[in-house]
Amino acid sequence: MAPHLNIVPSMFVLLLLFISASKVQSDAFDVVAKFGAKANGKTDLSKPFLDAWKEACASVTPSTVVIPKGTYLLSKVNLEGPCKAPIEINVQGTIQAPADPSAFKDPNWVRFYSVENFKMFGGGIFDGQGSIAYEKNTCENREFRSKLPVNIRFDFVTNALIQDITSKDSKLFHINVFACKNITLERLKIEAPDESPNTDGIHMGKSEGVNIIASDIKTGDDCISIGDGTKNMVIKEITCGPGHGISIGSLGKFQNEEPVEGIKISNCTITNTSNGARIKTWPGEHGGAVSEIHFEDITMNNVSSPILIDQQYCPWNKCKKNEESKVKLSNISFKNIRGTSALPEAIKFICSGSSPCQNVELADIDIKHNGAEPATSQCLNVKPITSGKLNPIPCSGPVPKTPSATA
């Protein structure tokens, strides 16, 4: 096995030092006191918010946009950089999206674009009011889904700290991180009903140096999903559930996907989810690579598929089922994972026949089935490296000709 990566988020440390130093001289831009926003849940916050942002962004000294306590309606806002100095947003209130999905013509509600040296904090709530959207978001209604907004987007953001923020009832993903570098999301609270479709807690792609720390995620899809081009990432101290677990992928669906490498997930608790620690790639379709993925020190509570490599990922049965996945998986480990499984198949490694998984390690695994049957382990096109106590015994169960689909 290749050695585990010890990723030290040095830029995060520098960012904290920078933020501490800048607080003393930060100029405040209060959206209510200075820009006329009204915390009545009816008056649109968009113009006061954007005006405050533009003025703060143009400041040559560190600045803070303040959204005081209260409830605000926000139609949408696009907050762009680059700014002339470090900038913060102190969100203390509850910001609500329009409940009617038809109010949105594109998948954006709150978007940060091309911002550097940025912090958002304050204990505030971004409420997507997604209940109407959940009822209409079906597999067949793709056009409707394509216009549903993500609660918060971070696009091309560098050196950022997002702390003590809640995302509630997003219509689609809660938080999307794209093409970002050195961004830390810490002490977040993410919540949506367990049946809310496509409400991934935090999704990212084409980003490097992302840290997700000490956050509580309850949603209807993946708690955290990691897309192509993600490198050198740390996920730790996460409580996940309900939801679909913590997932690498899905990958291989589109052409020219970039490799995923250097991901460490540790000290997490996953409860009442359909999956736990998962890697998922599409059969057939396109190539890709996943390497240096390490799941460690994870507690599973009543998880349907606690440990899963699924290279036949095929939701809704819309894929090339008779073809093998072209995504190459290597140097993957699952260590010190304990708890209970809701189904007998506690470990499932369904790897590609044309490109078998390489250097997959299982160490110190103890997962018991909650039912009368003992827990089992299935392996297809992989020979895991094993050490320590192992329950269930690796590769002890037969693999069905048609492995069961996962969400």
C-alpha angles and dihedrals in degrees: 000000000000113000117267116258116248099206112194112195094218093162088057090057091049090048092054091051090049093050093049091051094047098051094077094060100031116133115222124225107190112197092208104039097039107022104035101246116164122217095210100111090242110067114081113250094197100098098041090046094048093044091051091048094050093050093046092045091053092052116110090212127061111282141190128210108209125205104187126213116291138078120289133186113222120186093190140305136201112202111194136187168182093147125196095235139008112300135200137190117209105199110189100153137063115266115200129199122217107276094219109084091208088073087077125073096176135027096265131103108147112011132177114196131186097347126152130194094016135159131186120187143129109115095269129148132235104202114193093186090217104166095106091047092052092059093052100038102098133151090256095048098073096145090056092049093049090065098046111114129237110232096232128008126193110192121177092348118158131194099004139156120201110187140170097000129139126215113196134187098343115191090227129352115356098217128009121192114193130174091347130148129205099357123155124198110194137175093000124163117210122181138172134140116285091242096051107121124232094358098140109180099222122358125182141178140174090012134129131203097018116163123191111187140176097347134148116222126185115167148128100261137024112340087214125006123189118206133193122303094030113141138175099007133164124203116178143154094019125155109205129185153145095030141071098295131244110319140190101210152304088238137171097045096110137041123262097016112174122236122271112219143156102030121157121187115183146158095019133145118213118190135183095348131140091235136017121190104005143173115189131185132170122249115243110353116094142340132256143143136245121186143158096027114159127185112187140168097006128158118211120199116190094329116167096217107014098177117025140166105180115182090165094062105161116157115189088010091269105135145078096283095175094057130078124244114261094206113109117221122196142157098022125156138189111192134174096358115160141168139066138323125214090210130041094246098081095162123035123176107180102172131177118276093212094046110022119204113268129212099000111170131201118188132167099354121168114170121155125197113240091218134069095272121079120251116265138200126219126199129185122176094350138092106201123211107235138198140158126016112342125192116196100034107248116261092358097135131069119255113233117234088242110034114215116265120250128210 
